[in-house]
């Protein structure tokens, strides 16, 4: 992880995400696409979210926004005409751009738009953010970046046989390398557990 603007970042599948929050009690991390954070209210989202499912997973089924950019549309397509209400108001690509909540994009519409647009990009957001967008069309089309900025949750599942569970039970925090090897146990006093131990509790005399 790297410190950027006083917030740490993490690389997932070659893309940078800003860590908005770490919830240790339920082993959950809240991430936001760093590139999208720099895009204001209408960021150009450039990639899907992918990660190593061996140690990360969505804690619940994600709520996804689907984006279609660089669309060069024919004027008289009835399917596209009916979906004009999902056109993004900001100029974020060379052509028209669209954003859909899960209930707004059916298979036939997506198939038709795919003929004229760049490949669809799917972005997870939190449940509360999705509810805001579904109830506020102006926010969906002109200010969706506000919700993307809040990020999405991922849970981590690190090996329970590497000593991390003992560290956590002693009120420490597990420190891992980039390749997910346990480096040690960071105790509440800011120091690592002594003698490469994974236990912050003082030894009994």
mmCIF file of N, CA and C in Angstrom, residues 81-134:
data_model
loop_
_atom_site.group_PDB
_atom_site.id
_atom_site.type_symbol
_atom_site.label_atom_id
_atom_site.label_comp_id
_atom_site.label_asym_id
_atom_site.label_seq_id
_atom_site.Cartn_x
_atom_site.Cartn_y
_atom_site.Cartn_z
ATOM 1 N N UNK A 81 -33.848 4.973 -28.492
ATOM 2 C CA UNK A 81 -34.666 6.148 -28.224
ATOM 3 C C UNK A 81 -35.362 6.033 -26.878
ATOM 4 N N UNK A 82 -35.883 4.842 -26.569
ATOM 5 C CA UNK A 82 -36.580 4.657 -25.297
ATOM 6 C C UNK A 82 -35.619 4.696 -24.116
ATOM 7 N N UNK A 83 -34.323 4.494 -24.355
ATOM 8 C CA UNK A 83 -33.349 4.517 -23.272
ATOM 9 C C UNK A 83 -32.608 5.849 -23.186
ATOM 10 N N UNK A 84 -33.079 6.842 -23.911
ATOM 11 C CA UNK A 84 -32.443 8.145 -23.859
ATOM 12 C C UNK A 84 -32.457 8.762 -22.471
ATOM 13 N N UNK A 85 -33.413 8.344 -21.655
ATOM 14 C CA UNK A 85 -33.500 8.880 -20.292
ATOM 15 C C UNK A 85 -32.310 8.457 -19.430
ATOM 16 N N UNK A 86 -31.538 7.480 -19.892
ATOM 17 C CA UNK A 86 -30.356 7.045 -19.151
ATOM 18 C C UNK A 86 -29.066 7.638 -19.702
ATOM 19 N N UNK A 87 -29.182 8.623 -20.563
ATOM 20 C CA UNK A 87 -28.003 9.271 -21.137
ATOM 21 C C UNK A 87 -27.356 10.187 -20.093
ATOM 22 N N UNK A 88 -26.054 10.047 -19.906
ATOM 23 C CA UNK A 88 -25.329 10.879 -18.944
ATOM 24 C C UNK A 88 -25.298 12.322 -19.435
ATOM 25 N N UNK A 89 -25.597 13.259 -18.529
ATOM 26 C CA UNK A 89 -25.677 14.658 -18.913
ATOM 27 C C UNK A 89 -24.326 15.305 -19.156
ATOM 28 N N UNK A 90 -23.280 14.830 -18.493
ATOM 29 C CA UNK A 90 -21.942 15.398 -18.662
ATOM 30 C C UNK A 90 -21.281 14.828 -19.918
ATOM 31 N N UNK A 91 -20.366 15.584 -20.502
ATOM 32 C CA UNK A 91 -19.604 15.097 -21.644
ATOM 33 C C UNK A 91 -18.377 14.368 -21.122
ATOM 34 N N UNK A 92 -18.452 13.035 -21.054
ATOM 35 C CA UNK A 92 -17.360 12.258 -20.466
ATOM 36 C C UNK A 92 -16.667 11.354 -21.477
ATOM 37 N N UNK A 93 -17.150 11.336 -22.736
ATOM 38 C CA UNK A 93 -16.498 10.524 -23.761
ATOM 39 C C UNK A 93 -16.732 11.173 -25.114
ATOM 40 N N UNK A 94 -16.154 10.586 -26.151
ATOM 41 C CA UNK A 94 -16.228 11.194 -27.479
ATOM 42 C C UNK A 94 -17.630 11.129 -28.066
ATOM 43 N N UNK A 95 -18.445 10.190 -27.608
ATOM 44 C CA UNK A 95 -19.818 10.086 -28.081
ATOM 45 C C UNK A 95 -20.788 10.207 -26.923
ATOM 46 N N UNK A 96 -21.963 9.617 -27.095
ATOM 47 C CA UNK A 96 -22.935 9.603 -26.006
ATOM 48 C C UNK A 96 -22.508 8.597 -24.945
ATOM 49 N N UNK A 97 -22.969 8.819 -23.723
ATOM 50 C CA UNK A 97 -22.656 7.912 -22.614
ATOM 51 C C UNK A 97 -23.935 7.606 -21.850
ATOM 52 N N UNK A 98 -24.019 6.398 -21.323
ATOM 53 C CA UNK A 98 -25.209 5.956 -20.605
ATOM 54 C C UNK A 98 -24.808 5.327 -19.278
ATOM 55 N N UNK A 99 -25.704 5.425 -18.291
ATOM 56 C CA UNK A 99 -25.519 4.748 -17.008
ATOM 57 C C UNK A 99 -26.847 4.115 -16.608
ATOM 58 N N UNK A 100 -26.771 2.889 -16.093
ATOM 59 C CA UNK A 100 -27.967 2.130 -15.735
ATOM 60 C C UNK A 100 -27.825 1.526 -14.343
ATOM 61 N N UNK A 101 -28.896 1.595 -13.570
ATOM 62 C CA UNK A 101 -28.984 0.810 -12.345
ATOM 63 C C UNK A 101 -29.450 -0.592 -12.736
ATOM 64 N N UNK A 102 -29.364 -1.582 -11.826
ATOM 65 C CA UNK A 102 -29.674 -2.970 -12.216
ATOM 66 C C UNK A 102 -31.040 -3.170 -12.853
ATOM 67 N N UNK A 103 -32.063 -2.488 -12.359
ATOM 68 C CA UNK A 103 -33.400 -2.705 -12.895
ATOM 69 C C UNK A 103 -33.687 -1.973 -14.187
ATOM 70 N N UNK A 104 -32.747 -1.158 -14.661
ATOM 71 C CA UNK A 104 -32.994 -0.337 -15.847
ATOM 72 C C UNK A 104 -32.426 -0.918 -17.133
ATOM 73 N N UNK A 105 -31.576 -1.917 -17.028
ATOM 74 C CA UNK A 105 -30.895 -2.428 -18.220
ATOM 75 C C UNK A 105 -31.272 -3.881 -18.451
ATOM 76 N N UNK A 106 -32.084 -4.115 -19.469
ATOM 77 C CA UNK A 106 -32.440 -5.486 -19.821
ATOM 78 C C UNK A 106 -31.491 -5.994 -20.903
ATOM 79 N N UNK A 107 -31.546 -7.283 -21.147
ATOM 80 C CA UNK A 107 -30.594 -7.919 -22.067
ATOM 81 C C UNK A 107 -30.710 -7.368 -23.481
ATOM 82 N N UNK A 108 -31.923 -7.107 -23.950
ATOM 83 C CA UNK A 108 -32.099 -6.636 -25.327
ATOM 84 C C UNK A 108 -31.524 -5.233 -25.513
ATOM 85 N N UNK A 109 -31.728 -4.363 -24.519
ATOM 86 C CA UNK A 109 -31.172 -3.012 -24.606
ATOM 87 C C UNK A 109 -29.653 -3.038 -24.573
ATOM 88 N N UNK A 110 -29.098 -3.844 -23.677
ATOM 89 C CA UNK A 110 -27.639 -3.937 -23.582
ATOM 90 C C UNK A 110 -27.045 -4.477 -24.876
ATOM 91 N N UNK A 111 -27.708 -5.471 -25.463
ATOM 92 C CA UNK A 111 -27.223 -6.044 -26.716
ATOM 93 C C UNK A 111 -27.262 -5.015 -27.842
ATOM 94 N N UNK A 112 -28.319 -4.218 -27.888
ATOM 95 C CA UNK A 112 -28.450 -3.211 -28.936
ATOM 96 C C UNK A 112 -27.412 -2.104 -28.769
ATOM 97 N N UNK A 113 -27.238 -1.633 -27.538
ATOM 98 C CA UNK A 113 -26.262 -0.579 -27.295
ATOM 99 C C UNK A 113 -24.838 -1.055 -27.550
ATOM 100 N N UNK A 114 -24.582 -2.328 -27.294
ATOM 101 C CA UNK A 114 -23.233 -2.876 -27.484
ATOM 102 C C UNK A 114 -22.759 -2.753 -28.930
ATOM 103 N N UNK A 115 -23.692 -2.649 -29.865
ATOM 104 C CA UNK A 115 -23.323 -2.509 -31.276
ATOM 105 C C UNK A 115 -22.663 -1.164 -31.552
ATOM 106 N N UNK A 116 -22.972 -0.164 -30.732
ATOM 107 C CA UNK A 116 -22.553 1.200 -31.033
ATOM 108 C C UNK A 116 -21.639 1.811 -29.970
ATOM 109 N N UNK A 117 -21.394 1.091 -28.875
ATOM 110 C CA UNK A 117 -20.641 1.652 -27.754
ATOM 111 C C UNK A 117 -19.392 0.827 -27.461
ATOM 112 N N UNK A 118 -18.497 1.413 -26.695
ATOM 113 C CA UNK A 118 -17.362 0.655 -26.162
ATOM 114 C C UNK A 118 -17.896 -0.400 -25.193
ATOM 115 N N UNK A 119 -17.103 -1.437 -24.893
ATOM 116 C CA UNK A 119 -17.586 -2.489 -23.986
ATOM 117 C C UNK A 119 -18.098 -1.921 -22.661
ATOM 118 N N UNK A 120 -19.159 -2.520 -22.158
ATOM 119 C CA UNK A 120 -19.772 -2.065 -20.908
ATOM 120 C C UNK A 120 -18.790 -2.185 -19.742
ATOM 121 N N UNK A 121 -18.884 -1.254 -18.819
ATOM 122 C CA UNK A 121 -18.075 -1.265 -17.597
ATOM 123 C C UNK A 121 -19.023 -1.326 -16.407
ATOM 124 N N UNK A 122 -18.769 -2.269 -15.520
ATOM 125 C CA UNK A 122 -19.638 -2.484 -14.359
ATOM 126 C C UNK A 122 -18.892 -2.063 -13.099
ATOM 127 N N UNK A 123 -19.540 -1.222 -12.293
ATOM 128 C CA UNK A 123 -18.915 -0.665 -11.091
ATOM 129 C C UNK A 123 -19.784 -0.970 -9.875
ATOM 130 N N UNK A 124 -19.238 -1.621 -8.849
ATOM 131 C CA UNK A 124 -20.016 -1.864 -7.634
ATOM 132 C C UNK A 124 -20.105 -0.609 -6.773
ATOM 133 N N UNK A 125 -21.251 -0.404 -6.144
ATOM 134 C CA UNK A 125 -21.424 0.679 -5.175
ATOM 135 C C UNK A 125 -22.183 0.120 -3.978
ATOM 136 N N UNK A 126 -22.268 0.893 -2.908
ATOM 137 C CA UNK A 126 -22.950 0.363 -1.731
ATOM 138 C C UNK A 126 -24.465 0.466 -1.887
ATOM 139 N N UNK A 127 -25.182 -0.254 -1.050
ATOM 140 C CA UNK A 127 -26.641 -0.352 -1.160
ATOM 141 C C UNK A 127 -27.299 1.002 -0.958
ATOM 142 N N UNK A 128 -26.812 1.770 0.012
ATOM 143 C CA UNK A 128 -27.402 3.083 0.281
ATOM 144 C C UNK A 128 -27.203 4.005 -0.913
ATOM 145 N N UNK A 129 -26.012 3.960 -1.506
ATOM 146 C CA UNK A 129 -25.746 4.777 -2.684
ATOM 147 C C UNK A 129 -26.650 4.423 -3.843
ATOM 148 N N UNK A 130 -26.902 3.129 -4.045
ATOM 149 C CA UNK A 130 -27.790 2.707 -5.126
ATOM 150 C C UNK A 130 -29.202 3.224 -4.889
ATOM 151 N N UNK A 131 -29.672 3.180 -3.655
ATOM 152 C CA UNK A 131 -31.010 3.685 -3.347
ATOM 153 C C UNK A 131 -31.112 5.176 -3.660
ATOM 154 N N UNK A 132 -30.057 5.922 -3.371
ATOM 155 C CA UNK A 132 -30.042 7.354 -3.673
ATOM 156 C C UNK A 132 -30.171 7.593 -5.172
ATOM 157 N N UNK A 133 -29.442 6.820 -5.967
ATOM 158 C CA UNK A 133 -29.470 7.004 -7.419
ATOM 159 C C UNK A 133 -30.811 6.602 -8.013
ATOM 160 N N UNK A 134 -31.396 5.538 -7.486
ATOM 161 C CA UNK A 134 -32.679 5.079 -8.018
ATOM 162 C C UNK A 134 -33.799 6.068 -7.719
#
